[in-house]
Amino acid sequence: MTSKEEGRIMKVISLRLALQTAVLAIVFSASGRADEIGAVAFSKSELQAKLEYCKTCHGLSGQGYRGYFAMPRLAGQQPKYLENQLRAFIEHRRTNSVMFNVAHALSPSMVSALAAHFRELDPNPIGGAPKERLALGKTIFEEGLPEANVPACSACHGPEAKGQDEIPRLAGQLFPYTVKVLTNWGKERGLGSAKDISAIMVPTTHNLNQSQIAAIAAYVSHLK
Ligand code: HEC
Ligand code: HEC
């Protein structure tokens, strides 16, 4: 090997090393930045383990579970709504001791990843709601009850009850869960001193009677 060739090889090697160092530097600074904004603060298997934990209660496809306590459907839920509710449990704006314990152990980046996962799930509604008053439920959903000052739910929750941003999807939600939520609104949501978007629902939940609540909960539970 001539000294000229040797020199060229050395140059190539040192160029490669420089390149590798540069790549590593980029990777490290990228992961540093990602940590700051919380993008990759956990491994795939940690996410998987959390998901399995959520699904022991919320159903294998996030479809909800009809037990002694109804576990709400999370499948297809709006990510911003889901994230806001998890924060609400942590901040005691929303009371539920089970979900307080679950939520306060989650990092912000994990919350976002979980929300993105549940958004993608699309199982059929679990069903099981009474069918007698579906027509009344549909009317309230689409037109409200002007004489009782109840607005059309579709105005905010969307014509197909899919929700948007902080407004939740209601389609396919379990009947007993929705009945409970609408009945207990003032006792469970928007608690504490901080202003909370749940205030929007206060007049509506006040003005609906129990049979209207049952009708609307049954109607949305069947929507895909
Ligand atoms: C031990 C059972 C259990 C586990 C595990 C559990 N949850 Fe829940 N979750 C509940 C119950 C019960 C409710 C209903 C609370 C209520 O009635 O306000 C709920 C409610 C929620 C809500 C509010 C739904 C809505 O429509 O407003 C979200 C979001 C949620 N859970 C997310 C999760 C996530 C994410 C996980 C996993 C990290 C998880 N849950 C694990 C029992 C559980
Ligand atoms: C002006 C907009 C608006 C209208 C009209 C409206 N909602 Fe809501 N609704 C919201 C918002 C915002 C939330 C989320 C509240 C929170 O974060 O706690 C919500 C939450 C809910 C929830 C809780 C869902 C869950 O998973 O816990 C139910 C149930 C609900 N609305 C039913 C209805 C029904 C039924 C009607 C019609 C009679 C209606 N809403 C009309 C804005 C609206």
CSV table of C-alpha atoms and ligand atoms in Angstrom, one decimal:
chain,number,residue,atom,x,y,z
A,1,MET,CA,0.0,0.0,0.0
A,2,THR,CA,1.5,3.3,-0.9
A,3,SER,CA,1.5,6.1,1.6
A,4,LYS,CA,-0.8,8.0,-0.7
A,5,GLU,CA,-3.4,5.2,-0.6
A,6,GLU,CA,-2.9,4.9,3.2
A,7,GLY,CA,-3.6,8.6,3.6
A,8,ARG,CA,-6.8,8.3,1.5
A,9,ILE,CA,-8.1,5.3,3.6
A,10,MET,CA,-7.3,7.2,6.8
A,11,LYS,CA,-9.2,10.2,5.5
A,12,VAL,CA,-12.2,8.0,4.7
A,13,ILE,CA,-12.1,6.4,8.1
A,14,SER,CA,-11.9,9.7,9.9
A,15,LEU,CA,-14.7,11.1,7.7
A,16,ARG,CA,-16.8,8.1,8.7
A,17,LEU,CA,-16.1,8.6,12.4
A,18,ALA,CA,-16.9,12.2,12.1
A,19,LEU,CA,-20.2,11.4,10.4
A,20,GLN,CA,-21.0,8.7,13.0
A,21,THR,CA,-20.3,11.2,15.8
A,22,ALA,CA,-22.5,13.8,14.1
A,23,VAL,CA,-25.3,11.3,13.7
A,24,LEU,CA,-25.1,10.2,17.3
A,25,ALA,CA,-25.1,13.8,18.4
A,26,ILE,CA,-28.2,14.4,16.4
A,27,VAL,CA,-29.9,11.3,17.8
A,28,PHE,CA,-29.0,12.2,21.4
A,29,SER,CA,-30.1,15.8,21.0
A,30,ALA,CA,-33.3,14.7,19.3
A,31,SER,CA,-34.1,12.3,22.1
A,32,GLY,CA,-33.2,15.0,24.6
A,33,ARG,CA,-35.6,17.3,23.0
A,34,ALA,CA,-38.2,14.6,22.7
A,35,ASP,CA,-37.9,14.0,26.4
A,36,GLU,CA,-38.5,17.7,27.1
A,37,ILE,CA,-41.7,17.7,25.1
A,38,GLY,CA,-42.4,14.2,26.4
A,39,ALA,CA,-42.5,12.3,23.1
A,40,VAL,CA,-40.5,9.2,23.8
A,41,ALA,CA,-40.3,8.9,27.6
A,42,PHE,CA,-41.4,5.2,27.7
A,43,SER,CA,-40.8,2.0,25.8
A,44,LYS,CA,-43.2,0.1,23.5
A,45,SER,CA,-43.6,-2.6,26.1
A,46,GLU,CA,-44.4,-0.1,28.9
A,47,LEU,CA,-47.2,1.3,26.6
A,48,GLN,CA,-48.4,-2.2,25.9
A,49,ALA,CA,-48.5,-3.0,29.6
A,50,LYS,CA,-50.5,0.1,30.4
A,51,LEU,CA,-53.0,-0.6,27.6
A,52,GLU,CA,-53.6,-4.1,28.9
A,53,TYR,CA,-54.2,-2.6,32.3
A,54,CYS,CA,-56.8,-0.1,30.9
A,55,LYS,CA,-58.5,-2.9,29.0
A,56,THR,CA,-58.9,-5.1,32.1
A,57,CYS,CA,-61.7,-2.6,33.0
A,58,HIS,CA,-62.6,-0.8,29.8
A,59,GLY,CA,-62.8,-4.0,27.6
A,60,LEU,CA,-60.4,-5.7,25.3
A,61,SER,CA,-61.2,-3.3,22.4
A,62,GLY,CA,-62.1,-0.4,24.6
A,63,GLN,CA,-65.7,-1.2,24.0
A,64,GLY,CA,-66.7,-0.8,27.7
A,65,TYR,CA,-67.9,-3.4,30.1
A,66,ARG,CA,-71.4,-4.0,31.5
A,67,GLY,CA,-70.7,-5.1,35.0
A,68,TYR,CA,-71.9,-4.0,38.4
A,69,PHE,CA,-70.3,-0.6,37.6
A,70,ALA,CA,-70.5,0.2,34.0
A,71,MET,CA,-67.0,0.8,32.5
A,72,PRO,CA,-67.3,3.5,29.9
A,73,ARG,CA,-66.3,2.9,26.3
A,74,LEU,CA,-63.1,4.6,25.3
A,75,ALA,CA,-62.9,3.3,21.7
A,76,GLY,CA,-63.1,6.0,19.1
A,77,GLN,CA,-63.1,8.7,21.8
A,78,GLN,CA,-61.7,12.1,21.0
A,79,PRO,CA,-58.1,12.3,22.2
A,80,LYS,CA,-58.4,15.8,23.6
A,81,TYR,CA,-61.5,14.9,25.6
A,82,LEU,CA,-59.8,11.7,26.9
A,83,GLU,CA,-56.6,13.6,27.9
A,84,ASN,CA,-58.7,16.4,29.6
A,85,GLN,CA,-60.7,13.8,31.6
A,86,LEU,CA,-57.5,12.1,32.8
A,87,ARG,CA,-56.2,15.5,34.0
A,88,ALA,CA,-59.6,16.2,35.6
A,89,PHE,CA,-59.4,13.0,37.7
A,90,ILE,CA,-55.8,14.0,38.8
A,91,GLU,CA,-56.9,17.6,39.6
A,92,HIS,CA,-60.0,16.4,41.4
A,93,ARG,CA,-62.2,18.4,38.9
A,94,ARG,CA,-63.8,15.0,38.3
A,95,THR,CA,-64.4,12.6,41.2
A,96,ASN,CA,-63.7,8.9,40.9
A,97,SER,CA,-61.3,7.2,43.2
A,98,VAL,CA,-60.5,4.3,40.9
A,99,MET,CA,-59.6,6.6,38.0
A,100,PHE,CA,-57.7,9.0,40.3
A,101,ASN,CA,-55.3,6.2,41.2
A,102,VAL,CA,-55.0,5.1,37.6
A,103,ALA,CA,-54.5,8.6,36.1
A,104,HIS,CA,-52.0,10.1,38.6
A,105,ALA,CA,-49.5,7.4,37.7
A,106,LEU,CA,-49.4,8.4,34.0
A,107,SER,CA,-46.9,10.7,32.5
A,108,PRO,CA,-48.2,13.3,30.0
A,109,SER,CA,-46.5,11.5,27.1
A,110,MET,CA,-48.1,8.2,28.1
A,111,VAL,CA,-51.5,9.9,28.3
A,112,SER,CA,-51.1,11.2,24.8
A,113,ALA,CA,-50.0,7.7,23.5
A,114,LEU,CA,-53.0,6.0,25.2
A,115,ALA,CA,-55.4,8.6,23.8
A,116,ALA,CA,-54.1,8.1,20.3
A,117,HIS,CA,-54.4,4.3,20.7
A,118,PHE,CA,-58.1,4.3,21.9
A,119,ARG,CA,-59.0,6.8,19.1
A,120,GLU,CA,-58.1,4.1,16.5
A,121,LEU,CA,-60.3,1.4,18.0
A,122,ASP,CA,-63.7,0.8,16.4
A,123,PRO,CA,-65.6,-2.1,17.9
A,124,ASN,CA,-69.4,-2.4,17.6
A,125,PRO,CA,-71.5,-0.9,20.3
A,126,ILE,CA,-72.0,-3.3,23.2
A,127,GLY,CA,-75.8,-2.7,23.1
A,128,GLY,CA,-78.2,-4.0,25.7
A,129,ALA,CA,-80.1,-0.7,26.2
A,130,PRO,CA,-83.9,-0.6,26.4
A,131,LYS,CA,-85.4,0.0,23.0
A,132,GLU,CA,-88.8,1.6,23.9
A,133,ARG,CA,-87.9,5.2,23.7
A,134,LEU,CA,-85.3,5.4,20.9
A,135,ALA,CA,-87.5,7.7,18.9
A,136,LEU,CA,-87.8,10.2,21.8
A,137,GLY,CA,-84.0,9.9,22.3
A,138,LYS,CA,-83.4,10.7,18.6
A,139,THR,CA,-85.7,13.7,18.7
A,140,ILE,CA,-83.9,15.2,21.7
A,141,PHE,CA,-80.5,14.5,20.2
A,142,GLU,CA,-81.3,16.1,16.9
A,143,GLU,CA,-83.8,18.9,17.9
A,144,GLY,CA,-83.5,19.3,21.7
A,145,LEU,CA,-86.6,20.2,23.8
A,146,PRO,CA,-87.1,23.9,23.2
A,147,GLU,CA,-90.0,24.1,25.7
A,148,ALA,CA,-87.6,22.7,28.4
A,149,ASN,CA,-84.6,24.7,27.3
A,150,VAL,CA,-82.7,21.7,26.3
A,151,PRO,CA,-80.5,22.3,23.3
A,152,ALA,CA,-80.0,19.8,20.5
A,153,CYS,CA,-77.1,17.5,21.5
A,154,SER,CA,-76.0,17.2,17.9
A,155,ALA,CA,-75.2,21.0,17.9
A,156,CYS,CA,-72.0,20.2,19.9
A,157,HIS,CA,-71.6,16.4,19.9
A,158,GLY,CA,-72.0,16.3,16.1
A,159,PRO,CA,-74.8,14.8,13.9
A,160,GLU,CA,-73.3,11.3,14.4
A,161,ALA,CA,-72.4,11.8,18.1
A,162,LYS,CA,-68.7,11.5,17.2
A,163,GLY,CA,-67.7,14.6,19.2
A,164,GLN,CA,-64.8,16.9,18.5
A,165,ASP,CA,-61.7,18.0,20.4
A,166,GLU,CA,-62.8,18.5,24.1
A,167,ILE,CA,-66.4,17.5,23.2
A,168,PRO,CA,-66.8,13.7,23.7
A,169,ARG,CA,-68.0,11.1,21.4
A,170,LEU,CA,-71.3,9.7,22.7
A,171,ALA,CA,-71.8,7.1,20.0
A,172,GLY,CA,-71.8,3.5,21.3
A,173,GLN,CA,-71.4,4.7,24.9
A,174,LEU,CA,-72.9,2.3,27.5
A,175,PHE,CA,-76.4,3.0,28.5
A,176,PRO,CA,-76.0,2.8,32.3
A,177,TYR,CA,-72.8,4.9,32.2
A,178,THR,CA,-74.5,7.8,30.2
A,179,VAL,CA,-77.6,7.6,32.5
A,180,LYS,CA,-75.3,7.9,35.6
A,181,VAL,CA,-73.2,10.7,34.1
A,182,LEU,CA,-76.2,12.9,33.1
A,183,THR,CA,-78.0,12.2,36.5
A,184,ASN,CA,-75.0,13.0,38.7
A,185,TRP,CA,-73.3,15.8,36.6
A,186,GLY,CA,-73.1,18.5,39.3
A,187,LYS,CA,-71.8,16.0,41.9
A,188,GLU,CA,-69.1,14.5,39.8
A,189,ARG,CA,-67.9,17.0,37.2
A,190,GLY,CA,-66.5,20.6,37.3
A,191,LEU,CA,-65.6,20.4,41.0
A,192,GLY,CA,-63.1,22.6,42.7
A,193,SER,CA,-62.5,26.3,42.1
A,194,ALA,CA,-60.9,26.1,38.6
A,195,LYS,CA,-63.2,26.8,35.7
A,196,ASP,CA,-63.9,23.8,33.7
A,197,ILE,CA,-65.5,23.1,30.3
A,198,SER,CA,-68.0,20.7,32.0
A,199,ALA,CA,-70.0,23.9,33.0
A,200,ILE,CA,-71.4,23.8,29.4
A,201,MET,CA,-73.4,20.7,30.3
A,202,VAL,CA,-74.9,22.0,33.6
A,203,PRO,CA,-78.1,23.6,32.3
A,204,THR,CA,-78.8,20.7,29.9
A,205,THR,CA,-78.4,18.1,32.7
A,206,HIS,CA,-80.7,20.2,35.0
A,207,ASN,CA,-83.4,20.5,32.5
A,208,LEU,CA,-83.7,16.8,31.4
A,209,ASN,CA,-85.9,14.5,33.5
A,210,GLN,CA,-85.1,10.9,34.2
A,211,SER,CA,-87.1,9.4,31.4
A,212,GLN,CA,-85.7,11.8,28.9
A,213,ILE,CA,-82.2,10.9,30.1
A,214,ALA,CA,-82.9,7.2,29.7
A,215,ALA,CA,-84.3,7.9,26.1
A,216,ILE,CA,-81.2,9.8,25.0
A,217,ALA,CA,-78.7,7.4,26.7
A,218,ALA,CA,-80.4,4.5,24.9
A,219,TYR,CA,-80.4,6.3,21.5
A,220,VAL,CA,-76.7,7.1,21.6
A,221,SER,CA,-75.7,3.7,22.9
A,222,HIS,CA,-76.8,2.2,19.6
A,223,LEU,CA,-75.0,4.6,17.3
A,224,LYS,CA,-71.8,3.3,15.6
B,1,HEC,C1,-60.0,-0.8,37.9
B,1,HEC,C2,-60.8,-0.4,36.7
B,1,HEC,C3,-60.2,0.7,35.8
B,1,HEC,C4,-59.0,0.7,35.2
B,1,HEC,C5,-57.8,-0.3,35.3
B,1,HEC,C6,-59.0,1.8,34.3
B,1,HEC,N1,-60.2,2.5,34.4
B,1,HEC,FE1,-60.7,4.2,33.4
B,1,HEC,N2,-62.5,4.2,34.3
B,1,HEC,C7,-63.0,3.3,35.2
B,1,HEC,C8,-64.3,3.7,35.7
B,1,HEC,C9,-65.1,2.9,36.7
B,1,HEC,C10,-64.6,4.9,35.0
B,1,HEC,C11,-65.9,5.7,35.2
B,1,HEC,C12,-65.7,6.8,36.1
B,1,HEC,C13,-66.9,7.6,36.3
B,1,HEC,O1,-68.0,7.0,36.4
B,1,HEC,O2,-66.8,8.8,36.3
B,1,HEC,C14,-63.5,5.2,34.2
B,1,HEC,C15,-63.4,6.3,33.4
B,1,HEC,C16,-62.4,6.6,32.5
B,1,HEC,C17,-62.4,7.7,31.6
B,1,HEC,C18,-63.5,8.8,31.4
B,1,HEC,C19,-64.4,8.3,30.3
B,1,HEC,C20,-65.4,9.3,29.8
B,1,HEC,O3,-66.1,8.9,28.9
B,1,HEC,O4,-65.5,10.4,30.4
B,1,HEC,C21,-61.2,7.7,30.9
B,1,HEC,C22,-60.7,8.7,29.9
B,1,HEC,C23,-60.5,6.5,31.4
B,1,HEC,N3,-61.2,5.9,32.4
B,1,HEC,C24,-59.3,6.1,30.9
B,1,HEC,C25,-58.5,5.0,31.4
B,1,HEC,C26,-57.2,4.7,31.0
B,1,HEC,C27,-56.4,5.4,29.9
B,1,HEC,C28,-56.8,3.6,31.7
B,1,HEC,C29,-55.5,2.8,31.7
B,1,HEC,C30,-54.3,3.6,31.9
B,1,HEC,C31,-57.9,3.3,32.6
B,1,HEC,N4,-58.9,4.2,32.4
B,1,HEC,C32,-57.9,2.2,33.5
B,1,HEC,C33,-62.3,2.2,35.6
B,1,HEC,C34,-61.0,1.8,35.3
B,2,HEC,C1,-73.0,23.6,23.9
B,2,HEC,C2,-72.4,22.4,23.6
B,2,HEC,C3,-73.0,21.1,24.2
B,2,HEC,C4,-74.3,20.7,24.0
B,2,HEC,C5,-75.5,21.4,23.3
B,2,HEC,C6,-74.4,19.4,24.6
B,2,HEC,N1,-73.2,19.0,25.1
B,2,HEC,FE1,-72.8,17.3,26.1
B,2,HEC,N2,-70.9,17.9,26.4
B,2,HEC,C7,-70.3,19.1,26.0
B,2,HEC,C8,-69.0,19.2,26.5
B,2,HEC,C9,-68.0,20.3,26.2
B,2,HEC,C10,-68.7,18.0,27.2
B,2,HEC,C11,-67.4,17.7,28.0
B,2,HEC,C12,-67.6,18.1,29.4
B,2,HEC,C13,-66.4,17.8,30.3
B,2,HEC,O1,-65.2,17.9,29.9
B,2,HEC,O2,-66.6,17.3,31.5
B,2,HEC,C14,-69.9,17.2,27.2
B,2,HEC,C15,-70.1,16.0,27.8
B,2,HEC,C16,-71.2,15.2,27.7
B,2,HEC,C17,-71.3,13.9,28.3
B,2,HEC,C18,-70.3,13.2,29.1
B,2,HEC,C19,-69.7,12.0,28.3
B,2,HEC,C20,-68.8,11.1,29.0
B,2,HEC,O3,-68.2,10.2,28.4
B,2,HEC,O4,-68.7,11.2,30.3
B,2,HEC,C21,-72.6,13.5,28.0
B,2,HEC,C22,-73.2,12.1,28.4
B,2,HEC,C23,-73.2,14.5,27.2
B,2,HEC,N3,-72.4,15.6,27.1
B,2,HEC,C24,-74.5,14.4,26.7
B,2,HEC,C25,-75.2,15.4,26.1
B,2,HEC,C26,-76.6,15.4,25.7
B,2,HEC,C27,-77.5,14.2,25.9
B,2,HEC,C28,-76.9,16.6,25.1
B,2,HEC,C29,-78.2,17.0,24.6
B,2,HEC,C30,-79.4,16.9,25.4
B,2,HEC,C31,-75.7,17.4,25.2
B,2,HEC,N4,-74.7,16.7,25.8
B,2,HEC,C32,-75.6,18.7,24.7
B,2,HEC,C33,-71.0,20.0,25.2
B,2,HEC,C34,-72.3,20.0,24.9
